Every structure is written in structure tokens, then in C-alpha cells.
Amino acid sequence: MHDNVLALLSGDLSPSARIWTALAPALFAVAYFLVGLVLFCIRCAIKGIPRDAETLTRGKSVLVGFFLRHYFFWVIQPLWRVLLRSGLPANALSMLSGLLGVSSGVAVAAGRFALGGWLFLLAGVLDVMDGRVARTRKEANPAGAALDSVLDRYVDSAMLMGLAWYYRDTWVLLPALGALLGSSLVPYVRAKGEGLGVSVRDGAMQRLERVLFLGVGTALSPILEALFWPEQKHPMHWLAVAGLVFVAILSNVTAVARFRTLVAALTPKKPVQPRSNVALFGFNAAAGAIATVVDFAAVLAMVEWAGLSPVWATVAGCVLGGVVNYSINRVITFRSNGAVAPQLARYTLVSATSALLNAGGVALLTLHPQLAYTLGWWVVRGVVYFAWNLPLQRDYVFNDHASEELMEQRPHAA
């Protein structure tokens, strides 16, 4: 008995013990939630869906719809009532959630994925409870909301930092860092929007989804490892890897989508363009594609045949591509009638900064010799195009209306 306890604490478990330490909590949880789902469906058929008012105020989610959310908050009512009657302050529940969440990161960093996963899930459940307890008791206040929000960031970061530490010598470190970035940006964009009077709550990967996919994937991953790779001392935990990659991708997609919504809501409405935005993008993309082909062909020729470095070849290619791009956009895309000289000066400014951004990006990526410079070139070009070239060509270089307003604001000679 004593040896079994020591083995459980140290993590030196047999394959069967590894399976049961991960599976036993899962079997209990699955049994509880399956029975609850049956009862919930019966209840819905008789009385309709018991709608949770707080759930309706939150953003919609593709991965976890409103039906499942209403079901979840209905099925955990017994636990919620126990916590409510216990008299524990809501802030105490928040602190307990934070402690369990930080502990989950410590556990996964040490390779105890079953323990870490279940601690993370339990922390997520308590995080749902604390705010509801405070509102039910009419104890909700800004201080408690701030405490809960900050502790949530610590819990998410601790779990992802623990995974990053465990996978520090493998390629999984990159999605772990990506998930850390996305999980931080999703609530930040929402908070920034609320501070500016814009609600941005939607997205596929909100906190409930992050807790669910990370927690379940991590908690159950030792089962697969014990079944298929029982002799590995440092197993990959592929189920956790799948959940981590999924969260990394969708959390950043959600953050970018919220960011675009926020910027669009805050951007002043512009006068109607002679072309639709879709047409402008299509013509501009075509002009950029033609110029890019010319640019890329020139870079290949200068690197492969003339022996120039990729950095200087990129600068020269940007100049040549810029001439082609300007000509097509002025005549076809924007059908601009603005004065050529100031327009060309604006285009030169944008092109020069674009060349510096592209050259700098390629220079940075060539610091990684395992990355082909051609692939790095395409990645940098795409990022600079969407973040810099396209919006500035539309709103600054070829915007005749804006240039006319600028001329009117300048003092005229007496």
C-alpha cells in the first residue's frame, strides 16, 4: 500500500495504473454528464429548454452552442447549490480556481498530464461558479471582477507554460507558445473593445472552449500513451498535442477576427467608392500578383545567377515590382485622376517602407538556416501586403478625395 502511494505521488506508474489514474475521473464524469444529458433532454421535451440568462449574454460559439451551454449550467446546478450554501466568499472560489490552475501547469511541466488536466478542468468549473455565486448573493463588485479576470489569465498562462516546458525540446513548443499568445489576445481584444464602447464577444475559441479542449486532451492523453507507447520515459502525449495545436490555431483566429471587428466598428465611414470593396481588392490583388511574379523572378535571377544576397535582391525586386504595381493600380484598379507628382511621392514613401519591411523580414528569417529563403520571402511578402501595402494604397496613395482635402487644409499663398 505504501509503495503504491509513493508511486502515485512520484508518477512512477505501471501502464495499467497510468490508464486508470487518467480514466477513473473520466468514467465518473462521463457517467454523471450522460445521465444528466438524458434527464436534460426529457426536461426539454416536457417543459422546454431551461435557458440560462447569463449564457444568453455571452458571445455565440461554433464549437459549443447555446444548447450545450444551457445543458452544462443546468447539469452542474447541484455543485453550484452546494457552493452557494457553503457560505464561501466568491473571491475564495476565485482564489481556489487560481491555485488549482497554477498547480495544473506545475503538474504537466513534470509530465503528470492526467493530474494536470483534471486540475485544469476543475479550475475551469470553479471559475464558472464564482461569478454566479457573487451575483446571486448580490456581492458582485468591480474588485471581484478584476480578481477573477486576472486569475483567469494566470490559470491559462500557467497551463500553457507548463506544456511549453514539457515540450521545450520538441516542435510542440511552437504551438504551445502560439496558444499562449492567442489565449492572451482573445480576452485582451474584448476588454479593449469594451473600454472603447464596442462589444466583441464572438469567436470559436473562447475560454470555455479553451478549458474544454486543453483540459480533456491533457487529462486523457496518458491513456493512449500507456496503450501504444508504454515504455517511453518522456511520452509525446499525442491527444494533448492535438488539443494544443487546435487551441493555438483557433485562439489566434478568434483574436484576429475580434480585432478586425473592433477596427471595423471604430473606423469612420468613408464615402462610397466608385468600385466595390470586393472589386478593389480583386484588382489590387491581381496587380500585386503580377508585380510579385515580376519581383520574384527578378529576385531568383539576382540570387541564383548574379550571386547577390537575398536581402539586397529583395530590395531591388521590390523597386521593379513597385513600378509595375503602381502603373496597374493607377490606371486599372483605382482609375485615379489625381496629380501624378504628389501621388508618386506617396507611393514612393509606401514602397520604400514596404521594401524595408520586406528586406528586414527576410533578413530575420535568414537567421534560421533551416528555413528556405524562398519560403521566408513569400511569408514576409504576404504579411507586409495585407498589413501595409493594401490599406495604404487604398486610403493614402490613390485616395483622390483625401488628397484634395489635404490640399484644402494647407495655407495658400497671399
Tab-separated table of C-alpha atoms in Angstrom:
chain	number	residue	atom	x	y	z
A	1	MET	CA	0.000	0.000	0.000
A	2	HIS	CA	2.802	2.368	0.980
A	3	ASP	CA	4.661	1.632	-2.271
A	4	ASN	CA	1.527	2.282	-4.321
A	5	VAL	CA	1.038	5.680	-2.679
A	6	LEU	CA	4.667	6.638	-3.329
A	7	ALA	CA	4.371	5.516	-6.945
A	8	LEU	CA	1.206	7.572	-7.353
A	9	LEU	CA	2.852	10.693	-5.924
A	10	SER	CA	6.076	10.302	-7.893
A	11	GLY	CA	4.380	9.367	-11.176
A	12	ASP	CA	6.352	6.098	-11.491
A	13	LEU	CA	3.283	4.110	-12.503
A	14	SER	CA	2.754	0.919	-14.431
A	15	PRO	CA	0.935	1.141	-17.784
A	16	SER	CA	-2.310	-0.109	-16.229
A	17	ALA	CA	-2.016	2.347	-13.342
A	18	ARG	CA	-1.397	5.195	-15.802
A	19	ILE	CA	-4.571	4.242	-17.637
A	20	TRP	CA	-6.701	4.090	-14.521
A	21	THR	CA	-5.405	7.321	-12.989
A	22	ALA	CA	-6.481	9.093	-16.178
A	23	LEU	CA	-9.622	7.074	-16.838
A	24	ALA	CA	-11.197	6.804	-13.381
A	25	PRO	CA	-12.119	10.504	-13.089
A	26	ALA	CA	-13.231	10.425	-16.720
A	27	LEU	CA	-15.548	7.460	-16.153
A	28	PHE	CA	-17.174	9.198	-13.200
A	29	ALA	CA	-17.540	12.472	-15.115
A	30	VAL	CA	-18.863	10.764	-18.242
A	31	ALA	CA	-21.417	8.781	-16.241
A	32	TYR	CA	-22.615	11.912	-14.438
A	33	PHE	CA	-22.892	14.042	-17.578
A	34	LEU	CA	-24.502	11.301	-19.679
A	35	VAL	CA	-27.201	10.673	-17.097
A	36	GLY	CA	-27.605	14.440	-16.808
A	37	LEU	CA	-27.946	14.754	-20.593
A	38	VAL	CA	-30.742	12.177	-20.648
A	39	LEU	CA	-32.592	13.974	-17.860
A	40	PHE	CA	-31.985	17.327	-19.530
A	41	CYS	CA	-33.450	16.099	-22.833
A	42	ILE	CA	-36.506	14.727	-21.024
A	43	ARG	CA	-36.918	18.019	-19.225
A	44	CYS	CA	-36.607	19.936	-22.523
A	45	ALA	CA	-39.214	17.720	-24.174
A	46	ILE	CA	-41.721	18.380	-21.359
A	47	LYS	CA	-41.050	21.991	-20.342
A	48	GLY	CA	-38.700	23.353	-23.000
A	49	ILE	CA	-35.052	24.321	-22.736
A	50	PRO	CA	-34.236	25.910	-19.349
A	51	ARG	CA	-32.446	28.981	-20.654
A	52	ASP	CA	-29.631	30.331	-18.565
A	53	ALA	CA	-29.893	34.126	-18.616
A	54	GLU	CA	-26.154	34.684	-18.182
A	55	THR	CA	-25.315	32.351	-21.056
A	56	LEU	CA	-27.522	34.368	-23.405
A	57	THR	CA	-25.473	37.491	-22.695
A	58	ARG	CA	-22.233	35.823	-23.777
A	59	GLY	CA	-20.970	35.568	-27.340
A	60	LYS	CA	-22.070	32.716	-29.553
A	61	SER	CA	-19.687	29.876	-30.302
A	62	VAL	CA	-19.486	27.479	-33.214
A	63	LEU	CA	-17.815	24.725	-31.180
A	64	VAL	CA	-20.025	24.860	-28.100
A	65	GLY	CA	-23.503	26.103	-28.975
A	66	PHE	CA	-26.132	27.582	-26.708
A	67	PHE	CA	-27.904	24.225	-26.239
A	68	LEU	CA	-24.766	22.616	-24.809
A	69	ARG	CA	-24.074	25.656	-22.652
A	70	HIS	CA	-27.586	25.662	-21.209
A	71	TYR	CA	-27.209	21.931	-20.583
A	72	PHE	CA	-23.846	22.386	-18.830
A	73	PHE	CA	-25.088	25.049	-16.453
A	74	TRP	CA	-28.219	23.014	-15.759
A	75	VAL	CA	-26.326	19.800	-15.008
A	76	ILE	CA	-23.870	21.453	-12.579
A	77	GLN	CA	-26.675	23.020	-10.536
A	78	PRO	CA	-26.127	20.573	-7.622
A	79	LEU	CA	-22.492	21.623	-7.263
A	80	TRP	CA	-23.453	25.275	-7.606
A	81	ARG	CA	-26.052	24.950	-4.813
A	82	VAL	CA	-23.507	23.263	-2.534
A	83	LEU	CA	-21.059	26.093	-3.064
A	84	LEU	CA	-23.795	28.684	-2.586
A	85	ARG	CA	-24.937	27.186	0.715
A	86	SER	CA	-21.383	26.650	1.959
A	87	GLY	CA	-21.042	30.359	2.592
A	88	LEU	CA	-17.623	30.511	0.932
A	89	PRO	CA	-16.970	34.006	-0.460
A	90	ALA	CA	-16.905	34.279	-4.237
A	91	ASN	CA	-13.361	35.634	-4.053
A	92	ALA	CA	-12.315	32.484	-2.196
A	93	LEU	CA	-13.663	30.384	-5.065
A	94	SER	CA	-11.719	32.574	-7.493
A	95	MET	CA	-8.528	32.082	-5.491
A	96	LEU	CA	-9.116	28.335	-5.274
A	97	SER	CA	-9.631	28.222	-9.037
A	98	GLY	CA	-6.390	30.147	-9.496
A	99	LEU	CA	-4.438	27.843	-7.185
A	100	LEU	CA	-5.731	24.724	-8.935
A	101	GLY	CA	-4.993	26.239	-12.340
A	102	VAL	CA	-1.415	27.150	-11.445
A	103	SER	CA	-0.990	23.669	-9.950
A	104	SER	CA	-2.115	22.158	-13.253
A	105	GLY	CA	0.750	23.933	-15.020
A	106	VAL	CA	3.251	22.627	-12.479
A	107	ALA	CA	1.870	19.109	-12.903
A	108	VAL	CA	2.060	18.994	-16.715
A	109	ALA	CA	5.546	20.531	-16.652
A	110	ALA	CA	6.586	17.493	-14.598
A	111	GLY	CA	4.869	15.114	-17.027
A	112	ARG	CA	1.804	14.397	-14.854
A	113	PHE	CA	-0.727	15.036	-17.601
A	114	ALA	CA	-3.703	13.245	-16.046
A	115	LEU	CA	-3.327	15.187	-12.793
A	116	GLY	CA	-2.704	18.471	-14.588
A	117	GLY	CA	-5.628	18.024	-16.956
A	118	TRP	CA	-8.163	17.270	-14.245
A	119	LEU	CA	-6.904	20.130	-12.076
A	120	PHE	CA	-7.286	22.478	-15.047
A	121	LEU	CA	-10.838	21.293	-15.711
A	122	LEU	CA	-11.784	21.653	-12.040
A	123	ALA	CA	-10.324	25.160	-12.022
A	124	GLY	CA	-12.483	25.974	-15.038
A	125	VAL	CA	-15.636	24.719	-13.308
A	126	LEU	CA	-14.897	26.804	-10.208
A	127	ASP	CA	-14.264	29.824	-12.422
A	128	VAL	CA	-17.801	29.449	-13.766
A	129	MET	CA	-19.169	29.257	-10.241
A	130	ASP	CA	-17.527	32.228	-8.532
A	131	GLY	CA	-19.204	34.965	-10.539
A	132	ARG	CA	-22.613	33.308	-10.293
A	133	VAL	CA	-22.264	32.937	-6.540
A	134	ALA	CA	-21.348	36.623	-6.212
A	135	ARG	CA	-24.272	37.774	-8.362
A	136	THR	CA	-26.760	35.531	-6.586
A	137	ARG	CA	-25.685	36.879	-3.201
A	138	LYS	CA	-25.600	40.424	-4.652
A	139	GLU	CA	-21.944	40.675	-3.697
A	140	ALA	CA	-20.635	41.325	-7.222
A	141	ASN	CA	-18.308	44.309	-7.445
A	142	PRO	CA	-15.567	45.612	-9.762
A	143	ALA	CA	-12.817	44.381	-7.429
A	144	GLY	CA	-14.093	40.814	-7.605
A	145	ALA	CA	-14.479	41.002	-11.373
A	146	ALA	CA	-10.903	42.259	-11.713
A	147	LEU	CA	-9.599	39.496	-9.436
A	148	ASP	CA	-11.453	36.831	-11.409
A	149	SER	CA	-10.259	38.146	-14.780
A	150	VAL	CA	-6.606	38.417	-13.780
A	151	LEU	CA	-6.605	34.963	-12.161
A	152	ASP	CA	-8.091	33.513	-15.362
A	153	ARG	CA	-5.090	34.847	-17.282
A	154	TYR	CA	-2.739	33.302	-14.717
A	155	VAL	CA	-4.508	29.942	-14.941
A	156	ASP	CA	-4.411	29.835	-18.750
A	157	SER	CA	-0.805	31.020	-18.845
A	158	ALA	CA	0.329	28.555	-16.162
A	159	MET	CA	-1.177	25.605	-18.031
A	160	LEU	CA	0.344	26.641	-21.358
A	161	MET	CA	3.706	27.481	-19.783
A	162	GLY	CA	3.732	24.033	-18.201
A	163	LEU	CA	3.047	22.432	-21.584
A	164	ALA	CA	5.715	24.609	-23.199
A	165	TRP	CA	8.234	23.494	-20.569
A	166	TYR	CA	7.398	19.830	-21.088
A	167	TYR	CA	7.691	20.149	-24.875
A	168	ARG	CA	10.658	22.561	-24.790
A	169	ASP	CA	12.898	20.209	-26.829
A	170	THR	CA	10.297	19.352	-29.476
A	171	TRP	CA	8.383	21.100	-32.262
A	172	VAL	CA	5.299	21.223	-29.994
A	173	LEU	CA	6.908	24.196	-28.232
A	174	LEU	CA	5.798	26.401	-31.153
A	175	PRO	CA	2.036	25.632	-30.901
A	176	ALA	CA	2.326	25.932	-27.115
A	177	LEU	CA	3.677	29.466	-27.493
A	178	GLY	CA	1.090	30.187	-30.188
A	179	ALA	CA	-1.699	29.059	-27.870
A	180	LEU	CA	-0.256	31.257	-25.107
A	181	LEU	CA	-0.309	34.236	-27.466
A	182	GLY	CA	-3.829	33.595	-28.761
A	183	SER	CA	-5.265	32.887	-25.313
A	184	SER	CA	-3.887	36.210	-24.083
A	185	LEU	CA	-5.098	38.227	-27.077
A	186	VAL	CA	-8.686	36.931	-27.162
A	187	PRO	CA	-9.683	38.448	-23.779
A	188	TYR	CA	-7.449	41.478	-24.351
A	189	VAL	CA	-9.226	42.471	-27.576
A	190	ARG	CA	-12.571	42.002	-25.858
A	191	ALA	CA	-11.503	44.182	-22.900
A	192	LYS	CA	-10.080	46.820	-25.224
A	193	GLY	CA	-13.317	46.863	-27.194
A	194	GLU	CA	-15.414	47.258	-24.063
A	195	GLY	CA	-13.179	50.135	-22.995
A	196	LEU	CA	-13.888	51.821	-26.341
A	197	GLY	CA	-17.609	51.075	-26.241
A	198	VAL	CA	-17.600	48.165	-28.708
A	199	SER	CA	-18.749	44.656	-27.791
A	200	VAL	CA	-16.586	41.921	-29.362
A	201	ARG	CA	-17.598	38.674	-27.670
A	202	ASP	CA	-17.952	36.270	-30.584
A	203	GLY	CA	-15.416	33.706	-31.717
A	204	ALA	CA	-14.912	29.968	-31.991
A	205	MET	CA	-12.279	29.662	-29.241
A	206	GLN	CA	-13.479	31.436	-26.112
A	207	ARG	CA	-12.408	30.494	-22.613
A	208	LEU	CA	-14.935	27.684	-22.169
A	209	GLU	CA	-13.665	26.054	-25.360
A	210	ARG	CA	-10.019	26.530	-24.366
A	211	VAL	CA	-10.583	24.903	-20.987
A	212	LEU	CA	-12.558	22.055	-22.539
A	213	PHE	CA	-10.162	21.120	-25.347
A	214	LEU	CA	-6.958	21.666	-23.377
A	215	GLY	CA	-8.243	20.033	-20.201
A	216	VAL	CA	-9.837	16.949	-21.753
A	217	GLY	CA	-6.985	16.392	-24.208
A	218	THR	CA	-4.396	16.656	-21.450
A	219	ALA	CA	-6.285	14.606	-18.871
A	220	LEU	CA	-6.965	11.659	-21.194
A	221	SER	CA	-3.687	11.651	-23.120
A	222	PRO	CA	-1.898	9.200	-20.755
A	223	ILE	CA	-4.397	6.517	-21.780
A	224	LEU	CA	-3.160	6.452	-25.376
A	225	GLU	CA	0.456	6.634	-24.269
A	226	ALA	CA	0.051	3.678	-21.895
A	227	LEU	CA	-1.721	1.624	-24.570
A	228	PHE	CA	0.586	2.269	-27.516
A	229	TRP	CA	3.898	3.585	-26.104
A	230	PRO	CA	4.119	2.154	-22.575
A	231	GLU	CA	7.922	2.087	-22.432
A	232	GLN	CA	8.566	5.733	-23.294
A	233	LYS	CA	10.068	7.733	-20.445
A	234	HIS	CA	9.088	11.096	-21.969
A	235	PRO	CA	5.936	10.341	-23.995
A	236	MET	CA	4.587	12.829	-26.521
A	237	HIS	CA	1.004	12.668	-25.218
A	238	TRP	CA	-0.465	12.986	-28.704
A	239	LEU	CA	-4.008	13.683	-27.547
A	240	ALA	CA	-2.730	16.693	-25.607
A	241	VAL	CA	-0.698	17.760	-28.643
A	242	ALA	CA	-3.818	17.633	-30.824
A	243	GLY	CA	-5.762	19.763	-28.350
A	244	LEU	CA	-2.866	22.192	-28.026
A	245	VAL	CA	-2.494	22.663	-31.790
A	246	PHE	CA	-6.264	23.084	-32.145
A	247	VAL	CA	-6.353	25.746	-29.431
A	248	ALA	CA	-3.277	27.501	-30.868
A	249	ILE	CA	-4.852	27.851	-34.304
A	250	LEU	CA	-8.410	28.755	-33.336
A	251	SER	CA	-7.493	31.084	-30.471
A	252	ASN	CA	-5.401	33.195	-32.833
A	253	VAL	CA	-8.128	33.038	-35.494
A	254	THR	CA	-10.606	34.254	-32.868
A	255	ALA	CA	-8.267	37.038	-31.740
A	256	VAL	CA	-7.733	38.249	-35.322
A	257	ALA	CA	-11.473	38.066	-36.073
A	258	ARG	CA	-12.285	40.103	-32.957
A	259	PHE	CA	-9.551	42.581	-33.838
A	260	ARG	CA	-10.974	43.073	-37.337
A	261	THR	CA	-14.471	43.538	-35.918
A	262	LEU	CA	-13.179	46.099	-33.430
A	263	VAL	CA	-11.241	48.077	-36.042
A	264	ALA	CA	-14.165	47.999	-38.469
A	265	ALA	CA	-16.546	49.279	-35.774
A	266	LEU	CA	-14.200	52.124	-34.841
A	267	THR	CA	-13.203	53.154	-38.373
A	268	PRO	CA	-15.079	56.239	-39.636
A	269	LYS	CA	-17.360	55.530	-42.552
A	270	LYS	CA	-15.806	56.522	-45.868
A	271	PRO	CA	-17.573	57.949	-48.909
A	272	VAL	CA	-18.833	55.395	-51.390
A	273	GLN	CA	-16.026	54.239	-53.654
A	274	PRO	CA	-16.504	54.121	-57.446
A	275	ARG	CA	-15.773	50.404	-57.163
A	276	SER	CA	-16.958	47.977	-54.515
A	277	ASN	CA	-14.506	46.853	-51.870
A	278	VAL	CA	-14.523	43.360	-53.359
A	279	ALA	CA	-13.656	44.723	-56.803
A	280	LEU	CA	-10.932	46.956	-55.374
A	281	PHE	CA	-9.414	44.026	-53.536
A	282	GLY	CA	-9.629	41.811	-56.605
A	283	PHE	CA	-7.969	44.316	-58.945
A	284	ASN	CA	-5.392	45.263	-56.330
A	285	ALA	CA	-4.611	41.624	-55.624
A	286	ALA	CA	-4.236	40.960	-59.338
A	287	ALA	CA	-1.903	43.959	-59.703
A	288	GLY	CA	0.039	42.758	-56.681
A	289	ALA	CA	0.222	39.226	-58.067
A	290	ILE	CA	1.590	40.421	-61.395
A	291	ALA	CA	4.083	42.697	-59.683
A	292	THR	CA	5.024	39.898	-57.279
A	293	VAL	CA	5.729	37.480	-60.129
A	294	VAL	CA	7.980	40.092	-61.717
A	295	ASP	CA	9.573	40.778	-58.334
A	296	PHE	CA	10.124	37.104	-57.500
A	297	ALA	CA	11.553	36.306	-60.934
A	298	ALA	CA	13.982	39.182	-60.539
A	299	VAL	CA	14.999	38.004	-57.058
A	300	LEU	CA	15.634	34.461	-58.308
A	301	ALA	CA	17.698	35.763	-61.196
A	302	MET	CA	19.757	38.055	-58.966
A	303	VAL	CA	20.334	35.398	-56.270
A	304	GLU	CA	20.840	32.311	-58.412
A	305	TRP	CA	22.605	33.862	-61.423
A	306	ALA	CA	24.143	37.137	-60.235
A	307	GLY	CA	25.080	35.844	-56.771
A	308	LEU	CA	23.530	38.723	-54.810
A	309	SER	CA	22.441	38.184	-51.215
A	310	PRO	CA	18.692	37.554	-50.685
A	311	VAL	CA	18.423	40.818	-48.719
A	312	TRP	CA	19.737	43.136	-51.468
A	313	ALA	CA	17.970	41.144	-54.159
A	314	THR	CA	14.724	41.669	-52.255
A	315	VAL	CA	15.259	45.440	-52.191
A	316	ALA	CA	15.905	45.574	-55.945
A	317	GLY	CA	12.971	43.278	-56.663
A	318	CYS	CA	10.663	45.494	-54.611
A	319	VAL	CA	11.651	48.515	-56.721
A	320	LEU	CA	10.925	46.731	-60.002
A	321	GLY	CA	7.685	45.249	-58.701
A	322	GLY	CA	6.664	48.653	-57.361
A	323	VAL	CA	6.850	50.242	-60.812
A	324	VAL	CA	4.606	47.546	-62.256
A	325	ASN	CA	2.222	47.687	-59.299
A	326	TYR	CA	1.857	51.489	-59.383
A	327	SER	CA	1.106	51.577	-63.095
A	328	ILE	CA	-1.598	48.906	-62.947
A	329	ASN	CA	-3.245	50.318	-59.815
A	330	ARG	CA	-3.340	53.905	-61.049
A	331	VAL	CA	-4.818	53.056	-64.461
A	332	ILE	CA	-6.986	49.986	-63.775
A	333	THR	CA	-7.640	49.385	-60.068
A	334	PHE	CA	-8.360	52.861	-58.715
A	335	ARG	CA	-8.781	54.749	-62.031
A	336	SER	CA	-7.140	57.671	-60.325
A	337	ASN	CA	-7.144	61.193	-61.788
A	338	GLY	CA	-5.023	62.695	-59.049
A	339	ALA	CA	-1.900	64.702	-59.704
A	340	VAL	CA	0.920	62.355	-60.595
A	341	ALA	CA	3.738	64.070	-58.703
A	342	PRO	CA	2.265	64.047	-55.144
A	343	GLN	CA	0.709	60.652	-55.785
A	344	LEU	CA	4.027	59.258	-56.921
A	345	ALA	CA	5.687	60.752	-53.842
A	346	ARG	CA	3.153	59.000	-51.590
A	347	TYR	CA	3.607	55.752	-53.484
A	348	THR	CA	7.392	56.058	-53.202
A	349	LEU	CA	7.084	56.540	-49.443
A	350	VAL	CA	4.862	53.478	-49.087
A	351	SER	CA	7.071	51.424	-51.414
A	352	ALA	CA	10.254	52.438	-49.610
A	353	THR	CA	8.870	51.452	-46.221
A	354	SER	CA	7.490	48.258	-47.784
A	355	ALA	CA	10.943	47.449	-49.151
A	356	LEU	CA	12.478	47.993	-45.711
A	357	LEU	CA	9.831	45.828	-44.061
A	358	ASN	CA	10.303	43.059	-46.632
A	359	ALA	CA	14.094	43.221	-46.506
A	360	GLY	CA	14.098	43.274	-42.714
A	361	GLY	CA	11.688	40.359	-42.552
A	362	VAL	CA	13.765	38.297	-44.970
A	363	ALA	CA	16.924	39.203	-43.047
A	364	LEU	CA	15.349	37.977	-39.828
A	365	LEU	CA	14.124	34.730	-41.358
A	366	THR	CA	17.513	34.005	-42.937
A	367	LEU	CA	18.843	33.828	-39.372
A	368	HIS	CA	17.162	30.411	-39.361
A	369	PRO	CA	19.170	28.378	-41.920
A	370	GLN	CA	16.702	25.509	-41.778
A	371	LEU	CA	14.095	27.773	-43.437
A	372	ALA	CA	14.461	28.163	-47.215
A	373	TYR	CA	14.845	31.820	-48.155
A	374	THR	CA	12.206	31.404	-50.890
A	375	LEU	CA	9.598	30.302	-48.341
A	376	GLY	CA	10.589	33.122	-46.000
A	377	TRP	CA	10.302	35.561	-48.889
A	378	TRP	CA	6.686	34.530	-49.585
A	379	VAL	CA	5.714	34.658	-45.917
A	380	VAL	CA	7.143	38.152	-45.450
A	381	ARG	CA	5.593	39.423	-48.684
A	382	GLY	CA	2.141	38.188	-47.666
A	383	VAL	CA	2.263	39.765	-44.227
A	384	VAL	CA	3.532	43.128	-45.493
A	385	TYR	CA	0.969	43.176	-48.301
A	386	PHE	CA	-2.102	42.749	-46.083
A	387	ALA	CA	-0.828	44.814	-43.148
A	388	TRP	CA	0.800	47.680	-45.060
A	389	ASN	CA	0.583	47.856	-48.847
A	390	LEU	CA	-3.124	47.216	-49.462
A	391	PRO	CA	-4.626	49.593	-46.844
A	392	LEU	CA	-2.185	52.398	-47.654
A	393	GLN	CA	-2.681	52.163	-51.409
A	394	ARG	CA	-6.424	52.325	-50.929
A	395	ASP	CA	-6.635	55.028	-48.275
A	396	TYR	CA	-3.483	57.071	-48.835
A	397	VAL	CA	-1.795	56.729	-52.220
A	398	PHE	CA	-4.731	56.555	-54.654
A	399	ASN	CA	-7.391	58.231	-52.489
A	400	ASP	CA	-8.018	61.353	-54.588
A	401	HIS	CA	-10.693	62.602	-52.157
A	402	ALA	CA	-8.265	62.524	-49.221
A	403	SER	CA	-5.554	64.285	-51.221
A	404	GLU	CA	-7.994	67.041	-52.183
A	405	GLU	CA	-8.909	67.575	-48.524
A	406	LEU	CA	-5.225	67.709	-47.643
A	407	MET	CA	-4.623	70.405	-50.277
A	408	GLU	CA	-7.552	72.444	-48.944
A	409	GLN	CA	-6.136	72.318	-45.397
A	410	ARG	CA	-2.754	73.745	-46.472
A	411	PRO	CA	-2.342	77.529	-46.168
A	412	HIS	CA	-2.494	79.308	-49.523
A	413	ALA	CA	-0.023	81.975	-50.525
A	414	ALA	CA	-1.291	85.535	-50.098
